[in-house]
Amino acid sequence: MGEIMDVRYPVKGLYVWFPFGFDVRKRTYAIIRELLDKDHKEALFPLLIPETEFMKEAEHIKGFENEVYWVTHGGKNELDVKLALRPTSETAIYPMYKVWVRSHADLPIKIYQIVNTFRYETKHTRPLIRLREITSFKEAHTVHATWEEAAKQVEEATRIYQEFYRRLAIPTIVSKRPDWDKFPGADYTMAVDTLMPDNKTLQIGTAHHLGSNFAKTFDIKYEDLNGEQQYAHQTCYGISERSIAALISIHGDDKGLVFPPEVAPIQVVVIPILFGKSEEILKACSDVADKLKDKGMRVVLDDSDERPGAKYYKWEMKGVPLRVEIGPRDLKNNAVTIVRRDSASKETAPLDNIIEEIQKRFEDIRENLFVKAKSSLNERIINCGSLEEVKEKISNGIARIPWCGERECGLAMEEAVGAGILGVPEGELGEGAGNCPVCNKETGNMAIMAKTY
RNA sequence: GGGGUCGUAGGGUAGCCUGGUCCAUCCUUCAUGCUUGGGGUGCAUGAGACCUGAGUUCAAAUCUCAGCGACCCCA
């Protein structure tokens, strides 16, 4: 973490991206952009939202009004209409959607933006996870003709997010949030969670079906094929720098950062092993570095005069996926020594074939990181038969337990355990057989519970 | 929401209880030179700090109050 953010900024909940961390952010967000750009357009809406728009949707207001920052003055003059710093952009975007949407031919609209948002968090703030300025909020807002199309888009959103996280080698669980935990103003919320090393889950993506709730308050209507005015149906879905919190925490180890090659600011470090002065070895090292750079790899040649061991620690801490060492022994064999950050394995590879040797390992590393993280997550999903058992084991991971789906039962479960219900996960994880621990009704739904960030 | 602990160089700390011995300790870091070189080389020299404000006092890193900030526990 010390490499990524500077936590010394003198305002609570605001942090500074170091250039190194920003580099990781840039490469991470390039992936989400790549995935979204296939089917979305990127746009940019204002940071300031007039109170008159912000206060239109009752549920939405209830959900956010306690954490809104207000701009009340322009210079010394008090503003007639206060301006909110967006806590999220529905109320900035939807007045424009009202203007933009006229006919069924205008639909669907799929727009995203990557912006900062502000929330006056009263709980403990932490870098990348709970912020007063979310610096990297990727929010998408879509408009559709029908509820069903919007529902499909929510599915598409969670699919995109899972693909995104797979690229980062982060395993995820997708579940439908319980009704009491959905986005304010939504019909329902799908959430993407992952499990952190301390056994708490981190919500790293959400997708909300807004129905026509916002369309009604913001008067977003289209003329259908029959010439009738219809309310539009909407979705929104978001990802933040929590994705980077997960990236760092899940792969990192006691030696420091570990990055999948795709997002690593430095992918290869070349370290010469010198005895006395050796032009020959330095030359071989810079040749290798140049060769890799020509292939577009991000390479550093560390020819500083620290001892090799000191360099190893330094670059390991920075999460460089591969280290290439060249010493007299290697040179004699026309070879290099390649050390992997993810597995610490030390291998000898032929110098002539260096590019392929490196590329092959990049792919292995991403795969290995994902497999490792996935099995670590799976090992910490604990099947439980009773609430007592959940309570006992919840600090060891994610508890899986039957739940009838009723609100009263769910709230009672959360109360009894002192942890949240994430929801009923998609796929096998959410399917099973048993009895709800509260009402004892038979059910095929398995809920997951966890301590959350 | 409630309770608690804390703030000393870039990072980690000693000193605070019992005010003066402190132009503030040690480790790390950084700079320079020599030395060294397949997992944190050694030596020398040097650089760098008492969160902010008010108060008590002859005297404040140390005591009091407030602000800002950090961390922990409980709901």
PDB file of C-alpha atoms in Angstrom, chain A residues 87-283:
ATOM      1  CA  PRO A  87     -22.194  11.244  -4.528  1.00  0.00           C
ATOM      2  CA  THR A  88     -23.154   9.320  -7.696  1.00  0.00           C
ATOM      3  CA  SER A  89     -24.464  10.761 -10.935  1.00  0.00           C
ATOM      4  CA  GLU A  90     -28.034   9.619 -11.522  1.00  0.00           C
ATOM      5  CA  THR A  91     -29.407  13.055 -10.792  1.00  0.00           C
ATOM      6  CA  ALA A  92     -26.789  14.721 -12.992  1.00  0.00           C
ATOM      7  CA  ILE A  93     -27.335  12.427 -15.932  1.00  0.00           C
ATOM      8  CA  TYR A  94     -31.065  11.754 -15.975  1.00  0.00           C
ATOM      9  CA  PRO A  95     -32.227  15.325 -16.555  1.00  0.00           C
ATOM     10  CA  MET A  96     -30.187  15.112 -19.743  1.00  0.00           C
ATOM     11  CA  TYR A  97     -31.602  11.716 -20.592  1.00  0.00           C
ATOM     12  CA  LYS A  98     -35.028  13.308 -20.396  1.00  0.00           C
ATOM     13  CA  VAL A  99     -33.930  15.628 -23.178  1.00  0.00           C
ATOM     14  CA  TRP A 100     -32.107  13.005 -25.192  1.00  0.00           C
ATOM     15  CA  VAL A 101     -34.731  10.285 -25.205  1.00  0.00           C
ATOM     16  CA  ARG A 102     -37.626  10.951 -27.579  1.00  0.00           C
ATOM     17  CA  SER A 103     -38.288   7.846 -29.591  1.00  0.00           C
ATOM     18  CA  HIS A 104     -37.846   4.085 -29.261  1.00  0.00           C
ATOM     19  CA  ALA A 105     -35.213   4.545 -31.976  1.00  0.00           C
ATOM     20  CA  ASP A 106     -33.046   6.447 -29.479  1.00  0.00           C
ATOM     21  CA  LEU A 107     -32.849   3.353 -27.303  1.00  0.00           C
ATOM     22  CA  PRO A 108     -30.937   1.721 -25.903  1.00  0.00           C
ATOM     23  CA  ILE A 109     -28.541   4.335 -24.561  1.00  0.00           C
ATOM     24  CA  LYS A 110     -25.406   2.948 -22.934  1.00  0.00           C
ATOM     25  CA  ILE A 111     -23.066   5.552 -21.523  1.00  0.00           C
ATOM     26  CA  TYR A 112     -20.372   5.435 -18.908  1.00  0.00           C
ATOM     27  CA  GLN A 113     -18.050   7.900 -17.267  1.00  0.00           C
ATOM     28  CA  ILE A 114     -15.024   7.604 -15.008  1.00  0.00           C
ATOM     29  CA  VAL A 115     -15.076  10.374 -12.445  1.00  0.00           C
ATOM     30  CA  ASN A 116     -14.555  11.332  -8.846  1.00  0.00           C
ATOM     31  CA  THR A 117     -17.514  11.375  -6.475  1.00  0.00           C
ATOM     32  CA  PHE A 118     -17.849  12.673  -2.949  1.00  0.00           C
ATOM     33  CA  ARG A 119     -19.427  11.086   0.068  1.00  0.00           C
ATOM     34  CA  TYR A 120     -19.198  12.440   3.557  1.00  0.00           C
ATOM     35  CA  GLU A 121     -18.396   9.102   5.170  1.00  0.00           C
ATOM     36  CA  THR A 122     -18.873   9.074   8.904  1.00  0.00           C
ATOM     37  CA  LYS A 123     -17.474   5.609   9.493  1.00  0.00           C
ATOM     38  CA  HIS A 124     -13.754   4.989   9.435  1.00  0.00           C
ATOM     39  CA  THR A 125     -12.277   5.932   6.116  1.00  0.00           C
ATOM     40  CA  ARG A 126      -9.545   3.818   4.538  1.00  0.00           C
ATOM     41  CA  PRO A 127      -7.505   4.235   1.377  1.00  0.00           C
ATOM     42  CA  LEU A 128      -9.100   2.730  -1.754  1.00  0.00           C
ATOM     43  CA  ILE A 129     -11.959   1.227   0.239  1.00  0.00           C
ATOM     44  CA  ARG A 130     -13.912   3.838   2.160  1.00  0.00           C
ATOM     45  CA  LEU A 131     -13.233   7.321   0.865  1.00  0.00           C
ATOM     46  CA  ARG A 132     -14.721  10.747   1.071  1.00  0.00           C
ATOM     47  CA  GLU A 133     -13.551  11.354  -2.455  1.00  0.00           C
ATOM     48  CA  ILE A 134     -13.917   8.285  -4.599  1.00  0.00           C
ATOM     49  CA  THR A 135     -11.426   9.207  -7.279  1.00  0.00           C
ATOM     50  CA  SER A 136     -12.084   6.438  -9.763  1.00  0.00           C
ATOM     51  CA  PHE A 137     -15.788   5.807  -9.985  1.00  0.00           C
ATOM     52  CA  LYS A 138     -16.658   4.083 -13.245  1.00  0.00           C
ATOM     53  CA  GLU A 139     -20.411   4.410 -13.555  1.00  0.00           C
ATOM     54  CA  ALA A 140     -22.503   3.257 -16.474  1.00  0.00           C
ATOM     55  CA  HIS A 141     -26.077   4.409 -17.067  1.00  0.00           C
ATOM     56  CA  THR A 142     -28.286   2.713 -19.602  1.00  0.00           C
ATOM     57  CA  VAL A 143     -31.788   3.371 -20.869  1.00  0.00           C
ATOM     58  CA  HIS A 144     -34.033   0.717 -22.393  1.00  0.00           C
ATOM     59  CA  ALA A 145     -37.517   0.401 -23.731  1.00  0.00           C
ATOM     60  CA  THR A 146     -38.621  -2.450 -21.511  1.00  0.00           C
ATOM     61  CA  TRP A 147     -38.044  -3.808 -18.046  1.00  0.00           C
ATOM     62  CA  GLU A 148     -36.840  -7.092 -19.530  1.00  0.00           C
ATOM     63  CA  GLU A 149     -34.231  -5.433 -21.705  1.00  0.00           C
ATOM     64  CA  ALA A 150     -32.954  -3.570 -18.691  1.00  0.00           C
ATOM     65  CA  ALA A 151     -32.788  -6.843 -16.763  1.00  0.00           C
ATOM     66  CA  LYS A 152     -30.698  -8.318 -19.567  1.00  0.00           C
ATOM     67  CA  GLN A 153     -28.370  -5.351 -19.339  1.00  0.00           C
ATOM     68  CA  VAL A 154     -27.887  -5.989 -15.622  1.00  0.00           C
ATOM     69  CA  GLU A 155     -26.848  -9.531 -16.491  1.00  0.00           C
ATOM     70  CA  GLU A 156     -24.505  -8.189 -19.130  1.00  0.00           C
ATOM     71  CA  ALA A 157     -22.994  -5.801 -16.602  1.00  0.00           C
ATOM     72  CA  THR A 158     -22.175  -8.538 -14.101  1.00  0.00           C
ATOM     73  CA  ARG A 159     -20.742 -10.604 -16.943  1.00  0.00           C
ATOM     74  CA  ILE A 160     -18.458  -7.737 -17.957  1.00  0.00           C
ATOM     75  CA  TYR A 161     -17.369  -7.224 -14.380  1.00  0.00           C
ATOM     76  CA  GLN A 162     -16.510 -10.870 -13.937  1.00  0.00           C
ATOM     77  CA  GLU A 163     -14.453 -10.772 -17.098  1.00  0.00           C
ATOM     78  CA  PHE A 164     -12.727  -7.648 -15.852  1.00  0.00           C
ATOM     79  CA  TYR A 165     -11.851  -9.320 -12.575  1.00  0.00           C
ATOM     80  CA  ARG A 166     -10.687 -12.451 -14.314  1.00  0.00           C
ATOM     81  CA  ARG A 167      -8.185 -10.300 -16.187  1.00  0.00           C
ATOM     82  CA  LEU A 168      -6.975  -9.076 -12.792  1.00  0.00           C
ATOM     83  CA  ALA A 169      -6.876 -12.671 -11.527  1.00  0.00           C
ATOM     84  CA  ILE A 170      -9.473 -11.827  -8.886  1.00  0.00           C
ATOM     85  CA  PRO A 171     -12.162 -14.442  -8.191  1.00  0.00           C
ATOM     86  CA  THR A 172     -15.664 -13.111  -7.588  1.00  0.00           C
ATOM     87  CA  ILE A 173     -19.073 -14.121  -6.355  1.00  0.00           C
ATOM     88  CA  VAL A 174     -22.150 -12.543  -7.900  1.00  0.00           C
ATOM     89  CA  SER A 175     -25.296 -12.370  -5.845  1.00  0.00           C
ATOM     90  CA  LYS A 176     -28.571 -10.548  -5.655  1.00  0.00           C
ATOM     91  CA  ARG A 177     -28.509  -8.227  -2.691  1.00  0.00           C
ATOM     92  CA  PRO A 178     -31.320  -8.594  -0.176  1.00  0.00           C
ATOM     93  CA  ASP A 179     -34.079  -6.079  -0.587  1.00  0.00           C
ATOM     94  CA  TRP A 180     -33.006  -4.021   2.422  1.00  0.00           C
ATOM     95  CA  ASP A 181     -29.516  -3.654   1.035  1.00  0.00           C
ATOM     96  CA  LYS A 182     -30.279  -2.585  -2.529  1.00  0.00           C
ATOM     97  CA  PHE A 183     -29.360   0.708  -4.166  1.00  0.00           C
ATOM     98  CA  PRO A 184     -31.715   3.486  -3.061  1.00  0.00           C
ATOM     99  CA  GLY A 185     -34.284   3.828  -5.805  1.00  0.00           C
ATOM    100  CA  ALA A 186     -33.585   0.503  -7.527  1.00  0.00           C
ATOM    101  CA  ASP A 187     -35.866  -2.449  -8.195  1.00  0.00           C
ATOM    102  CA  TYR A 188     -33.002  -4.739  -7.316  1.00  0.00           C
ATOM    103  CA  THR A 189     -29.230  -4.795  -7.030  1.00  0.00           C
ATOM    104  CA  MET A 190     -26.750  -7.403  -8.221  1.00  0.00           C
ATOM    105  CA  ALA A 191     -23.388  -7.261  -6.503  1.00  0.00           C
ATOM    106  CA  VAL A 192     -19.931  -8.613  -7.207  1.00  0.00           C
ATOM    107  CA  ASP A 193     -17.971  -9.514  -4.091  1.00  0.00           C
ATOM    108  CA  THR A 194     -14.571 -10.939  -3.396  1.00  0.00           C
ATOM    109  CA  LEU A 195     -12.995 -12.265  -0.235  1.00  0.00           C
ATOM    110  CA  MET A 196     -10.045 -10.441   1.275  1.00  0.00           C
ATOM    111  CA  PRO A 197      -7.186 -12.116   3.138  1.00  0.00           C
ATOM    112  CA  ASP A 198      -8.631 -11.085   6.504  1.00  0.00           C
ATOM    113  CA  ASN A 199     -11.815 -13.039   5.703  1.00  0.00           C
ATOM    114  CA  LYS A 200     -13.971  -9.994   5.187  1.00  0.00           C
ATOM    115  CA  THR A 201     -15.728  -9.590   1.872  1.00  0.00           C
ATOM    116  CA  LEU A 202     -15.279  -6.543  -0.301  1.00  0.00           C
ATOM    117  CA  GLN A 203     -18.025  -5.380  -2.644  1.00  0.00           C
ATOM    118  CA  ILE A 204     -16.159  -4.587  -5.850  1.00  0.00           C
ATOM    119  CA  GLY A 205     -18.978  -3.970  -8.283  1.00  0.00           C
ATOM    120  CA  THR A 206     -22.720  -3.446  -8.381  1.00  0.00           C
ATOM    121  CA  ALA A 207     -25.376  -3.404 -11.058  1.00  0.00           C
ATOM    122  CA  HIS A 208     -28.786  -1.933 -10.371  1.00  0.00           C
ATOM    123  CA  HIS A 209     -32.059  -2.405 -12.158  1.00  0.00           C
ATOM    124  CA  LEU A 210     -33.765   0.947 -11.756  1.00  0.00           C
ATOM    125  CA  GLY A 211     -37.020  -0.084 -13.392  1.00  0.00           C
ATOM    126  CA  SER A 212     -38.841   3.065 -14.407  1.00  0.00           C
ATOM    127  CA  ASN A 213     -38.485   4.604 -10.964  1.00  0.00           C
ATOM    128  CA  PHE A 214     -36.097   7.307 -12.079  1.00  0.00           C
ATOM    129  CA  ALA A 215     -37.751   7.599 -15.476  1.00  0.00           C
ATOM    130  CA  LYS A 216     -40.920   8.634 -13.673  1.00  0.00           C
ATOM    131  CA  THR A 217     -39.279  11.233 -11.464  1.00  0.00           C
ATOM    132  CA  PHE A 218     -37.126  12.622 -14.259  1.00  0.00           C
ATOM    133  CA  ASP A 219     -39.815  12.197 -16.892  1.00  0.00           C
ATOM    134  CA  ILE A 220     -37.787  10.084 -19.283  1.00  0.00           C
ATOM    135  CA  LYS A 221     -40.278   8.948 -21.924  1.00  0.00           C
ATOM    136  CA  TYR A 222     -40.138   7.628 -25.446  1.00  0.00           C
ATOM    137  CA  GLU A 223     -42.704   7.248 -28.177  1.00  0.00           C
ATOM    138  CA  ASP A 224     -43.231   3.580 -28.977  1.00  0.00           C
ATOM    139  CA  LEU A 225     -44.143   1.962 -32.314  1.00  0.00           C
ATOM    140  CA  ASN A 226     -47.801   2.706 -31.736  1.00  0.00           C
ATOM    141  CA  GLY A 227     -47.201   6.376 -31.083  1.00  0.00           C
ATOM    142  CA  GLU A 228     -47.776   6.012 -27.322  1.00  0.00           C
ATOM    143  CA  GLN A 229     -45.586   7.736 -24.733  1.00  0.00           C
ATOM    144  CA  GLN A 230     -43.887   5.162 -22.504  1.00  0.00           C
ATOM    145  CA  TYR A 231     -41.647   5.480 -19.514  1.00  0.00           C
ATOM    146  CA  ALA A 232     -38.133   4.221 -20.141  1.00  0.00           C
ATOM    147  CA  HIS A 233     -36.415   1.553 -18.050  1.00  0.00           C
ATOM    148  CA  GLN A 234     -32.951   2.084 -16.727  1.00  0.00           C
ATOM    149  CA  THR A 235     -29.947   0.447 -15.186  1.00  0.00           C
ATOM    150  CA  CYS A 236     -26.768   1.714 -13.680  1.00  0.00           C
ATOM    151  CA  TYR A 237     -23.653  -0.121 -12.636  1.00  0.00           C
ATOM    152  CA  GLY A 238     -20.396   0.842 -11.072  1.00  0.00           C
ATOM    153  CA  ILE A 239     -16.880  -0.060 -10.142  1.00  0.00           C
ATOM    154  CA  SER A 240     -14.407   1.968  -8.107  1.00  0.00           C
ATOM    155  CA  GLU A 241     -10.811   1.895  -6.920  1.00  0.00           C
ATOM    156  CA  ARG A 242     -11.913  -0.882  -4.618  1.00  0.00           C
ATOM    157  CA  SER A 243     -10.954  -3.011  -7.603  1.00  0.00           C
ATOM    158  CA  ILE A 244      -7.393  -1.947  -6.959  1.00  0.00           C
ATOM    159  CA  ALA A 245      -7.719  -2.592  -3.239  1.00  0.00           C
ATOM    160  CA  ALA A 246      -8.696  -6.150  -4.133  1.00  0.00           C
ATOM    161  CA  LEU A 247      -5.900  -6.450  -6.672  1.00  0.00           C
ATOM    162  CA  ILE A 248      -3.294  -5.450  -4.132  1.00  0.00           C
ATOM    163  CA  SER A 249      -4.589  -7.325  -1.110  1.00  0.00           C
ATOM    164  CA  ILE A 250      -5.484 -10.573  -2.782  1.00  0.00           C
ATOM    165  CA  HIS A 251      -2.229 -11.123  -4.642  1.00  0.00           C
ATOM    166  CA  GLY A 252       0.188  -9.404  -2.279  1.00  0.00           C
ATOM    167  CA  ASP A 253       2.321 -11.405   0.123  1.00  0.00           C
ATOM    168  CA  ASP A 254       4.694 -10.715   2.986  1.00  0.00           C
ATOM    169  CA  LYS A 255       7.365  -9.560   0.562  1.00  0.00           C
ATOM    170  CA  GLY A 256       5.105  -6.868  -0.829  1.00  0.00           C
ATOM    171  CA  LEU A 257       3.087  -6.309  -3.956  1.00  0.00           C
ATOM    172  CA  VAL A 258       2.380  -8.936  -6.589  1.00  0.00           C
ATOM    173  CA  PHE A 259       0.883  -7.854  -9.902  1.00  0.00           C
ATOM    174  CA  PRO A 260      -0.447  -9.751 -12.872  1.00  0.00           C
ATOM    175  CA  PRO A 261       1.844  -8.732 -15.764  1.00  0.00           C
ATOM    176  CA  GLU A 262      -0.928  -6.920 -17.615  1.00  0.00           C
ATOM    177  CA  VAL A 263      -1.254  -4.226 -14.965  1.00  0.00           C
ATOM    178  CA  ALA A 264       2.271  -4.244 -13.525  1.00  0.00           C
ATOM    179  CA  PRO A 265       3.919  -0.844 -13.990  1.00  0.00           C
ATOM    180  CA  ILE A 266       7.215  -2.694 -14.441  1.00  0.00           C
ATOM    181  CA  GLN A 267       6.988  -6.158 -15.929  1.00  0.00           C
ATOM    182  CA  VAL A 268      10.616  -7.224 -16.001  1.00  0.00           C
ATOM    183  CA  VAL A 269      13.650  -6.120 -14.053  1.00  0.00           C
ATOM    184  CA  VAL A 270      17.059  -7.066 -15.409  1.00  0.00           C
ATOM    185  CA  ILE A 271      19.798  -7.391 -12.811  1.00  0.00           C
ATOM    186  CA  PRO A 272      23.452  -7.787 -13.740  1.00  0.00           C
ATOM    187  CA  ILE A 273      25.531  -9.938 -11.417  1.00  0.00           C
ATOM    188  CA  LEU A 274      28.903  -8.290 -11.427  1.00  0.00           C
ATOM    189  CA  PHE A 275      32.236  -9.398 -10.102  1.00  0.00           C
ATOM    190  CA  GLY A 276      34.540  -6.484 -10.432  1.00  0.00           C
ATOM    191  CA  LYS A 277      33.989  -4.572 -13.636  1.00  0.00           C
ATOM    192  CA  SER A 278      32.373  -6.546 -16.371  1.00  0.00           C
ATOM    193  CA  GLU A 279      31.485  -4.720 -19.541  1.00  0.00           C
ATOM    194  CA  GLU A 280      30.476  -8.008 -21.026  1.00  0.00           C
ATOM    195  CA  ILE A 281      27.747  -8.699 -18.498  1.00  0.00           C
ATOM    196  CA  LEU A 282      26.418  -5.149 -18.554  1.00  0.00           C
ATOM    197  CA  LYS A 283      26.270  -5.324 -22.323  1.00  0.00           C
TER     198      LYS A 283
END
